Amino acid sequence: MLRKFNNSRTTRENIQLGSLTAFSAGMVNVTSVIIFFAFTSNVTGHYAILAEEISKGNWYQAAVVFAWIFMFFAGNFCSNMIIINFNQKNTYAAHATPLILEILCLLSVGTYGAFFYGETLGETEIMVGLMLFAMGIQNGLTASISNFSVKTTHLTGLTTDLGLLTSMFTKSEYRQNKALRAKANVLYAIATSYVTGGIFAGVVYQQIGFMVFYIASMVICVIIFYEYYMIRLKKMVWRKKRKNQGYKTPAMSRT
Amino acid sequence: MEKKNSNRKIRLTYLSGFALCLLLFVSMSASSPAPDTVILGKWEEISWEYEKLPGNPEIRADKTISDNAKREITRDLVIHQAETWEFRPNGTLVLYDSKGATLSEWTLKSRGNILKIYNGKNTPEHYNLQVLNQDEMILYFNTDLQAKGIAKMKFKKIHQENYAQKIQ
């Protein structure tokens, strides 16, 4: 999921990465709507609200929304900065670091919310900003490493693509195109995971409150550790192969 | 040498961009006070109207909510029959009616456009803070009465000197 970059990625890897990150994004978005009455995984609505608040002359509210949009931008910026600067040195580390940052943000919100949140407006605004930053990081990472084919925190572009692809599939020439079918599979998997994550969070929030963010963090952890495990496994297999080849060499030389 | 200059130029452009965003944020947030400070004080209820009411256009023409309808709408709400609302800085909301005063808790959500009222007994109530300035506050809330209309509550701020004059 995290080891490969851009065009070397398979559809399966994109589905795995897209589904897991979309599941956590759905969880975060629904929870923030329930608790804070603000969307945190997409900014389209925030742009409209920013324009509305400016037109009404509500400058404080406009500033808050502007800061939220900036936090999402900053998340994407930081994520891609890490990837483009460290990808050559260690691809896995370059891709895992933004996810670790995202986990830190979500854990901060979850911990603060569960133990210290006094429901003041300032706290709400900062926590929403932090979640937008986390979602920006995630979106930046998935978009960057998948050559912009996977975006998991918002579904506007994805629904557009799905609409286009579905209409294309009315013609057999497009239905037989493997690349288009693979793309549709990735998009359907993301949309389904996002909605599932949202429903799951909506149900679970009633029982555990802010601890929902711990579960969202755990989902991200699965991506990091699965990849780490796969790297270790591949190294082990590679070493074993080398070792076996070493023993075989003399025998081969005798023949 | 040329590359060094170009790098410096890019760094400067990025820094200026971020500084501009920060400046915009600071100047915008300093231009008006936060809603959680504007709301503090006493507010007197002026009117109740339907903002949106589905159904017969003749009924829709008169949007004023009668006292009976108002009592019916607010029957199970914290704000039932409250005429004056006092928002205190410690998060306490005092609702005054003809019989006396009741205590609740208030807080603002989202960007300060959602008012949450909670009295510890019922489930929290949420009102849409449509307009809030030094003199006027307009709250919207969804009501099941009249096939899910949106009720609009208008308030006028009781400034301390006005209140003192009224008492005299």
PDB file of C-alpha atoms in Angstrom, chain A residues 6-245:
ATOM      1  CA  ASN A   6       2.579   6.427  -8.782  1.00  0.00           C
ATOM      2  CA  ASN A   7       2.318   4.161 -11.828  1.00  0.00           C
ATOM      3  CA  SER A   8       4.004   1.135 -10.232  1.00  0.00           C
ATOM      4  CA  ARG A   9       0.962   0.675  -7.965  1.00  0.00           C
ATOM      5  CA  THR A  10      -1.490  -2.134  -8.641  1.00  0.00           C
ATOM      6  CA  THR A  11      -5.291  -1.807  -8.501  1.00  0.00           C
ATOM      7  CA  ARG A  12      -5.344  -4.073  -5.460  1.00  0.00           C
ATOM      8  CA  GLU A  13      -2.944  -1.776  -3.617  1.00  0.00           C
ATOM      9  CA  ASN A  14      -5.016   1.262  -4.526  1.00  0.00           C
ATOM     10  CA  ILE A  15      -8.187  -0.454  -3.316  1.00  0.00           C
ATOM     11  CA  GLN A  16      -6.528  -1.452  -0.029  1.00  0.00           C
ATOM     12  CA  LEU A  17      -5.121   2.019   0.634  1.00  0.00           C
ATOM     13  CA  GLY A  18      -8.247   3.799  -0.601  1.00  0.00           C
ATOM     14  CA  SER A  19     -10.686   1.673   1.397  1.00  0.00           C
ATOM     15  CA  LEU A  20      -8.866   1.922   4.703  1.00  0.00           C
ATOM     16  CA  THR A  21      -8.197   5.649   4.492  1.00  0.00           C
ATOM     17  CA  ALA A  22     -11.718   6.374   3.239  1.00  0.00           C
ATOM     18  CA  PHE A  23     -13.150   4.350   6.133  1.00  0.00           C
ATOM     19  CA  SER A  24     -11.257   6.483   8.651  1.00  0.00           C
ATOM     20  CA  ALA A  25     -12.161   9.707   6.790  1.00  0.00           C
ATOM     21  CA  GLY A  26     -15.839   8.769   6.886  1.00  0.00           C
ATOM     22  CA  MET A  27     -15.533   8.131  10.614  1.00  0.00           C
ATOM     23  CA  VAL A  28     -13.818  11.451  11.279  1.00  0.00           C
ATOM     24  CA  ASN A  29     -16.258  13.446   9.164  1.00  0.00           C
ATOM     25  CA  VAL A  30     -19.422  12.004  10.662  1.00  0.00           C
ATOM     26  CA  THR A  31     -18.097  12.285  14.220  1.00  0.00           C
ATOM     27  CA  SER A  32     -17.137  15.917  13.728  1.00  0.00           C
ATOM     28  CA  VAL A  33     -20.566  16.711  12.294  1.00  0.00           C
ATOM     29  CA  ILE A  34     -22.216  15.075  15.309  1.00  0.00           C
ATOM     30  CA  ILE A  35     -19.982  16.782  17.884  1.00  0.00           C
ATOM     31  CA  PHE A  36     -18.959  20.071  16.301  1.00  0.00           C
ATOM     32  CA  PHE A  37     -21.554  20.613  13.571  1.00  0.00           C
ATOM     33  CA  ALA A  38     -18.759  21.113  11.044  1.00  0.00           C
ATOM     34  CA  PHE A  39     -17.459  19.002   8.172  1.00  0.00           C
ATOM     35  CA  THR A  40     -13.804  18.106   8.498  1.00  0.00           C
ATOM     36  CA  SER A  41     -12.948  15.941   5.535  1.00  0.00           C
ATOM     37  CA  ASN A  42     -14.054  18.222   2.713  1.00  0.00           C
ATOM     38  CA  VAL A  43     -13.775  21.946   2.102  1.00  0.00           C
ATOM     39  CA  THR A  44     -16.185  22.642  -0.768  1.00  0.00           C
ATOM     40  CA  GLY A  45     -18.912  23.681   1.665  1.00  0.00           C
ATOM     41  CA  HIS A  46     -16.424  25.776   3.638  1.00  0.00           C
ATOM     42  CA  TYR A  47     -15.594  27.810   0.515  1.00  0.00           C
ATOM     43  CA  ALA A  48     -19.301  28.562   0.063  1.00  0.00           C
ATOM     44  CA  ILE A  49     -19.653  29.468   3.751  1.00  0.00           C
ATOM     45  CA  LEU A  50     -16.573  31.701   3.559  1.00  0.00           C
ATOM     46  CA  ALA A  51     -18.140  33.648   0.705  1.00  0.00           C
ATOM     47  CA  GLU A  52     -21.465  33.842   2.570  1.00  0.00           C
ATOM     48  CA  GLU A  53     -19.893  35.114   5.798  1.00  0.00           C
ATOM     49  CA  ILE A  54     -17.837  37.721   3.939  1.00  0.00           C
ATOM     50  CA  SER A  55     -20.934  38.931   2.091  1.00  0.00           C
ATOM     51  CA  LYS A  56     -22.789  39.246   5.426  1.00  0.00           C
ATOM     52  CA  GLY A  57     -19.865  41.099   6.994  1.00  0.00           C
ATOM     53  CA  ASN A  58     -19.360  38.422   9.670  1.00  0.00           C
ATOM     54  CA  TRP A  59     -15.599  38.827   9.696  1.00  0.00           C
ATOM     55  CA  TYR A  60     -14.867  36.689  12.738  1.00  0.00           C
ATOM     56  CA  GLN A  61     -16.743  33.712  11.280  1.00  0.00           C
ATOM     57  CA  ALA A  62     -15.098  34.340   7.889  1.00  0.00           C
ATOM     58  CA  ALA A  63     -11.680  34.265   9.585  1.00  0.00           C
ATOM     59  CA  VAL A  64     -12.478  30.951  11.269  1.00  0.00           C
ATOM     60  CA  VAL A  65     -13.624  29.333   8.026  1.00  0.00           C
ATOM     61  CA  PHE A  66     -10.613  30.778   6.190  1.00  0.00           C
ATOM     62  CA  ALA A  67      -8.331  29.234   8.827  1.00  0.00           C
ATOM     63  CA  TRP A  68     -10.073  25.868   8.439  1.00  0.00           C
ATOM     64  CA  ILE A  69      -9.590  25.907   4.674  1.00  0.00           C
ATOM     65  CA  PHE A  70      -5.962  26.877   5.207  1.00  0.00           C
ATOM     66  CA  MET A  71      -5.469  23.966   7.623  1.00  0.00           C
ATOM     67  CA  PHE A  72      -6.704  21.517   4.968  1.00  0.00           C
ATOM     68  CA  PHE A  73      -4.368  23.154   2.455  1.00  0.00           C
ATOM     69  CA  ALA A  74      -1.488  22.981   4.959  1.00  0.00           C
ATOM     70  CA  GLY A  75      -2.146  19.281   5.532  1.00  0.00           C
ATOM     71  CA  ASN A  76      -1.888  18.553   1.815  1.00  0.00           C
ATOM     72  CA  PHE A  77       1.185  20.773   1.546  1.00  0.00           C
ATOM     73  CA  CYS A  78       3.036  19.101   4.445  1.00  0.00           C
ATOM     74  CA  SER A  79       2.146  15.624   3.268  1.00  0.00           C
ATOM     75  CA  ASN A  80       3.451  16.114  -0.227  1.00  0.00           C
ATOM     76  CA  MET A  81       6.524  18.017   1.020  1.00  0.00           C
ATOM     77  CA  ILE A  82       7.501  14.988   3.100  1.00  0.00           C
ATOM     78  CA  ILE A  83       6.898  12.617   0.188  1.00  0.00           C
ATOM     79  CA  ILE A  84       8.773  14.544  -2.493  1.00  0.00           C
ATOM     80  CA  ASN A  85      11.744  15.226  -0.215  1.00  0.00           C
ATOM     81  CA  PHE A  86      12.193  11.767   1.307  1.00  0.00           C
ATOM     82  CA  ASN A  87      10.785   9.413  -1.307  1.00  0.00           C
ATOM     83  CA  GLN A  88      14.186   8.766  -2.895  1.00  0.00           C
ATOM     84  CA  LYS A  89      15.808   7.890   0.438  1.00  0.00           C
ATOM     85  CA  ASN A  90      13.156   5.596   1.924  1.00  0.00           C
ATOM     86  CA  THR A  91       9.787   5.240   0.197  1.00  0.00           C
ATOM     87  CA  TYR A  92       8.101   3.471   3.089  1.00  0.00           C
ATOM     88  CA  ALA A  93       9.241   6.050   5.670  1.00  0.00           C
ATOM     89  CA  ALA A  94       8.285   8.932   3.372  1.00  0.00           C
ATOM     90  CA  HIS A  95       4.792   7.515   3.006  1.00  0.00           C
ATOM     91  CA  ALA A  96       4.345   6.401   6.613  1.00  0.00           C
ATOM     92  CA  THR A  97       5.415   9.727   8.178  1.00  0.00           C
ATOM     93  CA  PRO A  98       2.332  11.694   7.003  1.00  0.00           C
ATOM     94  CA  LEU A  99       0.140   8.912   8.372  1.00  0.00           C
ATOM     95  CA  ILE A 100       1.926   9.096  11.717  1.00  0.00           C
ATOM     96  CA  LEU A 101       1.269  12.859  11.748  1.00  0.00           C
ATOM     97  CA  GLU A 102      -2.382  12.173  10.992  1.00  0.00           C
ATOM     98  CA  ILE A 103      -2.598   9.680  13.837  1.00  0.00           C
ATOM     99  CA  LEU A 104      -1.056  12.227  16.217  1.00  0.00           C
ATOM    100  CA  CYS A 105      -3.673  14.820  15.216  1.00  0.00           C
ATOM    101  CA  LEU A 106      -6.571  12.386  15.629  1.00  0.00           C
ATOM    102  CA  LEU A 107      -5.253  11.086  18.961  1.00  0.00           C
ATOM    103  CA  SER A 108      -4.871  14.679  20.206  1.00  0.00           C
ATOM    104  CA  VAL A 109      -8.477  15.471  19.290  1.00  0.00           C
ATOM    105  CA  GLY A 110      -9.731  12.210  20.813  1.00  0.00           C
ATOM    106  CA  THR A 111      -7.782  12.600  24.050  1.00  0.00           C
ATOM    107  CA  TYR A 112      -8.547  16.296  24.502  1.00  0.00           C
ATOM    108  CA  GLY A 113     -12.195  15.737  23.661  1.00  0.00           C
ATOM    109  CA  ALA A 114     -12.582  12.821  26.053  1.00  0.00           C
ATOM    110  CA  PHE A 115     -10.831  14.346  29.050  1.00  0.00           C
ATOM    111  CA  PHE A 116     -10.555  18.135  28.756  1.00  0.00           C
ATOM    112  CA  TYR A 117     -13.134  19.507  26.303  1.00  0.00           C
ATOM    113  CA  GLY A 118     -15.155  22.286  27.934  1.00  0.00           C
ATOM    114  CA  GLU A 119     -17.310  22.867  24.833  1.00  0.00           C
ATOM    115  CA  THR A 120     -16.113  26.444  24.370  1.00  0.00           C
ATOM    116  CA  LEU A 121     -16.212  27.957  20.898  1.00  0.00           C
ATOM    117  CA  GLY A 122     -12.426  28.416  20.786  1.00  0.00           C
ATOM    118  CA  GLU A 123     -11.799  24.746  21.582  1.00  0.00           C
ATOM    119  CA  THR A 124     -14.312  23.687  18.942  1.00  0.00           C
ATOM    120  CA  GLU A 125     -12.686  25.857  16.280  1.00  0.00           C
ATOM    121  CA  ILE A 126      -9.169  24.579  17.063  1.00  0.00           C
ATOM    122  CA  MET A 127     -10.228  20.925  17.129  1.00  0.00           C
ATOM    123  CA  VAL A 128     -12.074  21.260  13.808  1.00  0.00           C
ATOM    124  CA  GLY A 129      -8.938  22.921  12.373  1.00  0.00           C
ATOM    125  CA  LEU A 130      -6.759  20.071  13.624  1.00  0.00           C
ATOM    126  CA  MET A 131      -9.046  17.475  12.053  1.00  0.00           C
ATOM    127  CA  LEU A 132      -9.047  19.351   8.744  1.00  0.00           C
ATOM    128  CA  PHE A 133      -5.242  19.339   8.902  1.00  0.00           C
ATOM    129  CA  ALA A 134      -5.281  15.571   9.525  1.00  0.00           C
ATOM    130  CA  MET A 135      -7.662  14.975   6.631  1.00  0.00           C
ATOM    131  CA  GLY A 136      -5.532  17.228   4.407  1.00  0.00           C
ATOM    132  CA  ILE A 137      -2.486  15.112   5.255  1.00  0.00           C
ATOM    133  CA  GLN A 138      -4.355  11.920   4.409  1.00  0.00           C
ATOM    134  CA  ASN A 139      -5.776  13.285   1.189  1.00  0.00           C
ATOM    135  CA  GLY A 140      -2.386  14.621   0.119  1.00  0.00           C
ATOM    136  CA  LEU A 141      -0.736  11.286   0.783  1.00  0.00           C
ATOM    137  CA  THR A 142      -3.235   9.110  -1.048  1.00  0.00           C
ATOM    138  CA  ALA A 143      -3.465  11.502  -3.995  1.00  0.00           C
ATOM    139  CA  SER A 144       0.311  11.887  -4.231  1.00  0.00           C
ATOM    140  CA  ILE A 145       1.320   8.238  -4.100  1.00  0.00           C
ATOM    141  CA  SER A 146      -1.482   7.035  -6.364  1.00  0.00           C
ATOM    142  CA  ASN A 147      -0.769   9.533  -9.126  1.00  0.00           C
ATOM    143  CA  PHE A 148      -3.912  11.514  -8.168  1.00  0.00           C
ATOM    144  CA  SER A 149      -6.181   8.515  -8.779  1.00  0.00           C
ATOM    145  CA  VAL A 150      -7.110   7.971  -5.115  1.00  0.00           C
ATOM    146  CA  LYS A 151      -8.627  10.781  -3.047  1.00  0.00           C
ATOM    147  CA  THR A 152     -10.289   9.515   0.051  1.00  0.00           C
ATOM    148  CA  THR A 153     -11.531  12.373   2.203  1.00  0.00           C
ATOM    149  CA  HIS A 154     -14.184  13.833  -0.059  1.00  0.00           C
ATOM    150  CA  LEU A 155     -16.446  12.344  -2.642  1.00  0.00           C
ATOM    151  CA  THR A 156     -17.247  15.196  -5.036  1.00  0.00           C
ATOM    152  CA  GLY A 157     -14.591  14.372  -7.619  1.00  0.00           C
ATOM    153  CA  LEU A 158     -15.056  10.674  -6.979  1.00  0.00           C
ATOM    154  CA  THR A 159     -18.811  10.856  -7.624  1.00  0.00           C
ATOM    155  CA  THR A 160     -18.122  12.834 -10.790  1.00  0.00           C
ATOM    156  CA  ASP A 161     -15.670  10.172 -11.995  1.00  0.00           C
ATOM    157  CA  LEU A 162     -18.094   7.403 -11.072  1.00  0.00           C
ATOM    158  CA  GLY A 163     -20.882   9.114 -12.988  1.00  0.00           C
ATOM    159  CA  LEU A 164     -18.650   9.445 -16.045  1.00  0.00           C
ATOM    160  CA  LEU A 165     -17.377   5.885 -15.833  1.00  0.00           C
ATOM    161  CA  THR A 166     -20.845   4.433 -15.318  1.00  0.00           C
ATOM    162  CA  SER A 167     -22.092   6.246 -18.404  1.00  0.00           C
ATOM    163  CA  MET A 168     -19.052   5.018 -20.339  1.00  0.00           C
ATOM    164  CA  PHE A 169     -19.822   1.440 -19.382  1.00  0.00           C
ATOM    165  CA  THR A 170     -23.011   1.610 -21.435  1.00  0.00           C
ATOM    166  CA  LYS A 171     -20.717   1.043 -24.428  1.00  0.00           C
ATOM    167  CA  SER A 172     -19.022  -2.351 -24.777  1.00  0.00           C
ATOM    168  CA  GLU A 173     -15.695  -0.892 -25.933  1.00  0.00           C
ATOM    169  CA  TYR A 174     -15.328   0.866 -22.572  1.00  0.00           C
ATOM    170  CA  ARG A 175     -16.668  -2.095 -20.606  1.00  0.00           C
ATOM    171  CA  GLN A 176     -13.843  -4.205 -22.002  1.00  0.00           C
ATOM    172  CA  ASN A 177     -11.219  -1.650 -21.077  1.00  0.00           C
ATOM    173  CA  LYS A 178      -9.385  -3.134 -18.090  1.00  0.00           C
ATOM    174  CA  ALA A 179      -7.940   0.173 -16.904  1.00  0.00           C
ATOM    175  CA  LEU A 180     -11.364   1.815 -16.743  1.00  0.00           C
ATOM    176  CA  ARG A 181     -12.870  -1.163 -14.928  1.00  0.00           C
ATOM    177  CA  ALA A 182     -10.013  -1.130 -12.440  1.00  0.00           C
ATOM    178  CA  LYS A 183     -10.523   2.575 -11.816  1.00  0.00           C
ATOM    179  CA  ALA A 184     -14.245   2.063 -11.278  1.00  0.00           C
ATOM    180  CA  ASN A 185     -13.501  -0.708  -8.776  1.00  0.00           C
ATOM    181  CA  VAL A 186     -11.185   1.578  -6.816  1.00  0.00           C
ATOM    182  CA  LEU A 187     -13.758   4.380  -6.786  1.00  0.00           C
ATOM    183  CA  TYR A 188     -16.647   2.119  -5.744  1.00  0.00           C
ATOM    184  CA  ALA A 189     -14.501   0.644  -2.963  1.00  0.00           C
ATOM    185  CA  ILE A 190     -13.641   4.127  -1.669  1.00  0.00           C
ATOM    186  CA  ALA A 191     -17.251   5.357  -1.770  1.00  0.00           C
ATOM    187  CA  THR A 192     -18.502   2.226   0.012  1.00  0.00           C
ATOM    188  CA  SER A 193     -15.776   2.404   2.669  1.00  0.00           C
ATOM    189  CA  TYR A 194     -16.407   6.099   3.308  1.00  0.00           C
ATOM    190  CA  VAL A 195     -20.124   5.554   3.878  1.00  0.00           C
ATOM    191  CA  THR A 196     -19.471   2.426   5.977  1.00  0.00           C
ATOM    192  CA  GLY A 197     -16.978   4.352   8.122  1.00  0.00           C
ATOM    193  CA  GLY A 198     -19.512   7.133   8.583  1.00  0.00           C
ATOM    194  CA  ILE A 199     -22.313   4.765   9.611  1.00  0.00           C
ATOM    195  CA  PHE A 200     -19.973   2.874  11.925  1.00  0.00           C
ATOM    196  CA  ALA A 201     -18.840   6.102  13.612  1.00  0.00           C
ATOM    197  CA  GLY A 202     -22.419   7.353  13.950  1.00  0.00           C
ATOM    198  CA  VAL A 203     -23.426   4.169  15.765  1.00  0.00           C
ATOM    199  CA  VAL A 204     -20.285   3.757  17.842  1.00  0.00           C
ATOM    200  CA  TYR A 205     -20.145   7.428  18.906  1.00  0.00           C
ATOM    201  CA  GLN A 206     -23.319   6.954  20.965  1.00  0.00           C
ATOM    202  CA  GLN A 207     -21.434   4.378  23.073  1.00  0.00           C
ATOM    203  CA  ILE A 208     -17.864   5.629  23.298  1.00  0.00           C
ATOM    204  CA  GLY A 209     -17.962   9.336  22.396  1.00  0.00           C
ATOM    205  CA  PHE A 210     -14.595  10.862  21.535  1.00  0.00           C
ATOM    206  CA  MET A 211     -12.893   7.443  21.648  1.00  0.00           C
ATOM    207  CA  VAL A 212     -14.112   7.069  18.052  1.00  0.00           C
ATOM    208  CA  PHE A 213     -10.964   8.946  17.077  1.00  0.00           C
ATOM    209  CA  TYR A 214      -8.887   6.155  18.641  1.00  0.00           C
ATOM    210  CA  ILE A 215     -10.577   3.659  16.331  1.00  0.00           C
ATOM    211  CA  ALA A 216      -9.959   5.927  13.311  1.00  0.00           C
ATOM    212  CA  SER A 217      -6.280   6.081  14.367  1.00  0.00           C
ATOM    213  CA  MET A 218      -6.157   2.304  14.686  1.00  0.00           C
ATOM    214  CA  VAL A 219      -7.405   1.938  11.111  1.00  0.00           C
ATOM    215  CA  ILE A 220      -4.525   4.144   9.935  1.00  0.00           C
ATOM    216  CA  CYS A 221      -2.138   2.091  12.122  1.00  0.00           C
ATOM    217  CA  VAL A 222      -3.243  -1.039  10.261  1.00  0.00           C
ATOM    218  CA  ILE A 223      -1.952   0.506   7.006  1.00  0.00           C
ATOM    219  CA  ILE A 224       1.408   1.394   8.551  1.00  0.00           C
ATOM    220  CA  PHE A 225       1.972  -1.943  10.297  1.00  0.00           C
ATOM    221  CA  TYR A 226       0.672  -4.070   7.429  1.00  0.00           C
ATOM    222  CA  GLU A 227       3.196  -2.428   5.148  1.00  0.00           C
ATOM    223  CA  TYR A 228       5.984  -2.786   7.695  1.00  0.00           C
ATOM    224  CA  TYR A 229       5.128  -6.462   8.076  1.00  0.00           C
ATOM    225  CA  MET A 230       5.104  -6.939   4.299  1.00  0.00           C
ATOM    226  CA  ILE A 231       8.531  -5.301   3.962  1.00  0.00           C
ATOM    227  CA  ARG A 232       9.948  -7.554   6.703  1.00  0.00           C
ATOM    228  CA  LEU A 233       8.359 -10.587   5.088  1.00  0.00           C
ATOM    229  CA  LYS A 234       9.744  -9.726   1.666  1.00  0.00           C
ATOM    230  CA  LYS A 235      13.210  -9.180   3.130  1.00  0.00           C
ATOM    231  CA  MET A 236      13.028 -12.518   4.897  1.00  0.00           C
ATOM    232  CA  VAL A 237      11.979 -14.328   1.723  1.00  0.00           C
ATOM    233  CA  TRP A 238      14.704 -12.553  -0.240  1.00  0.00           C
ATOM    234  CA  ARG A 239      17.391 -13.499   2.325  1.00  0.00           C
ATOM    235  CA  LYS A 240      16.226 -17.107   2.329  1.00  0.00           C
ATOM    236  CA  LYS A 241      16.347 -17.210  -1.448  1.00  0.00           C
ATOM    237  CA  ARG A 242      19.863 -15.802  -1.427  1.00  0.00           C
ATOM    238  CA  LYS A 243      20.925 -18.311   1.181  1.00  0.00           C
ATOM    239  CA  ASN A 244      19.468 -21.200  -0.845  1.00  0.00           C
ATOM    240  CA  GLN A 245      21.131 -19.925  -3.985  1.00  0.00           C
TER     241      GLN A 245
END
